[in-house]
Short mmCIF file of C-alpha atoms in Angstrom, two decimals:
data_model
loop_
_atom_site.label_atom_id
_atom_site.label_comp_id
_atom_site.label_asym_id
_atom_site.label_seq_id
_atom_site.Cartn_x
_atom_site.Cartn_y
_atom_site.Cartn_z
CA MET O 1 19.45 37.44 9.58
CA VAL O 2 20.42 33.82 9.00
CA GLU O 3 21.46 32.88 5.48
CA PHE O 4 20.44 29.50 4.16
CA ASN O 5 22.42 27.43 1.72
CA SER O 6 20.29 27.20 -1.41
CA ARG O 7 21.80 23.85 -2.41
CA ARG O 8 20.65 21.99 0.66
CA PRO O 9 16.95 21.95 1.55
CA PHE O 10 16.05 22.87 5.10
CA HIS O 11 14.40 20.07 7.08
CA PRO O 12 13.73 20.68 10.75
CA GLN O 13 14.54 17.76 13.00
CA ARG O 14 11.60 15.52 13.52
CA LEU O 15 11.03 14.96 17.19
CA HIS O 16 8.52 12.16 17.52
CA ALA O 17 8.40 9.30 19.91
CA CYS O 18 9.37 5.98 18.43
CA ARG O 19 6.23 3.92 18.70
CA ASN O 20 6.58 0.20 18.86
CA LEU O 21 3.29 -1.55 18.24
CA LEU O 22 4.57 -4.97 19.34
CA HIS O 23 5.73 -3.53 22.64
CA ASN O 24 2.38 -1.78 23.11
CA LEU O 25 0.60 -5.10 22.50
CA GLY O 26 2.82 -6.77 25.10
CA LEU O 27 4.55 -9.12 22.65
CA ASP O 28 8.20 -10.01 22.29
CA ALA O 29 7.85 -12.40 19.36
CA VAL O 30 5.20 -12.92 16.71
CA ASP O 31 3.42 -16.25 16.30
CA TYR O 32 1.83 -17.20 12.99
CA LYS O 33 -1.07 -18.86 14.84
CA ASP O 34 -2.10 -15.59 16.51
CA THR O 35 -4.23 -14.29 13.65
CA ALA O 36 -5.90 -11.57 15.72
CA THR O 37 -2.54 -9.88 16.26
CA LEU O 38 -1.42 -10.43 12.67
CA ARG O 39 -4.58 -8.78 11.32
CA VAL O 40 -3.39 -5.52 12.91
CA PHE O 41 -0.49 -5.55 10.44
CA ILE O 42 -2.64 -6.35 7.37
CA SER O 43 -4.69 -3.83 5.41
CA GLU O 44 -8.35 -4.40 4.59
CA ARG O 45 -7.26 -5.62 1.15
CA GLY O 46 -4.99 -8.25 2.69
CA LYS O 47 -1.64 -6.56 2.06
CA ILE O 48 1.13 -6.30 4.65
CA ARG O 49 1.35 -2.77 6.04
CA SER O 50 4.65 -0.91 5.68
CA ARG O 51 7.07 -0.02 8.47
CA GLN O 52 6.11 3.64 8.19
CA VAL O 53 2.51 2.75 9.02
CA THR O 54 3.14 0.15 11.73
CA GLY O 55 6.15 1.81 13.36
CA LEU O 56 8.07 -1.46 13.71
CA SER O 57 11.82 -1.89 13.55
CA VAL O 58 13.45 -3.70 10.64
CA GLN O 59 13.82 -6.96 12.54
CA GLN O 60 10.27 -6.85 13.85
CA GLN O 61 8.88 -6.07 10.39
CA ARG O 62 10.70 -9.14 9.04
CA GLN O 63 9.25 -11.28 11.85
CA VAL O 64 5.75 -10.01 11.17
CA ALA O 65 6.09 -10.51 7.40
CA THR O 66 7.38 -14.06 7.86
CA ALA O 67 4.57 -14.87 10.31
CA ILE O 68 1.94 -13.46 7.92
CA LYS O 69 3.35 -15.44 4.99
CA THR O 70 3.38 -18.62 7.08
CA ALA O 71 -0.20 -18.01 8.22
CA ARG O 72 -1.22 -17.54 4.58
CA GLU O 73 0.41 -20.84 3.65
CA MET O 74 -1.52 -22.56 6.45
CA ALA O 75 -4.77 -20.89 5.21
CA LEU O 76 -5.20 -18.90 8.42
CA LEU O 77 -5.04 -15.53 6.62
CA PRO O 78 -6.19 -14.55 3.12
CA TYR O 79 -3.88 -13.81 0.23
CA PRO O 80 -4.23 -10.39 -1.39
CA GLY O 81 -5.83 -10.71 -4.76
CA ARG O 82 -8.44 -9.53 -7.16
CA HIS O 83 -11.96 -10.35 -6.18
CA THR O 84 -14.17 -9.24 -9.02
CA ALA O 85 -17.88 -9.82 -8.76
CA ARG O 86 -19.64 -10.30 -12.06
#
């Protein structure tokens, strides 16, 4: 029988394919004017989705975040905020 070290938790290796959403969409770079593509990376509340959800690399996540912030400045995308109806 195999003995396990009680100090170190056992985590089996995760074997999953690295999914790259930008590559699947056929894009090399992100443009702030392409709001249809940027909406894929925004939640329904207007927040930028995390890397764990989108599956992007660090550099691509930075590109997407910068493009979303630029599109928000140009009023192409909404800012996340409280919308309370009274």
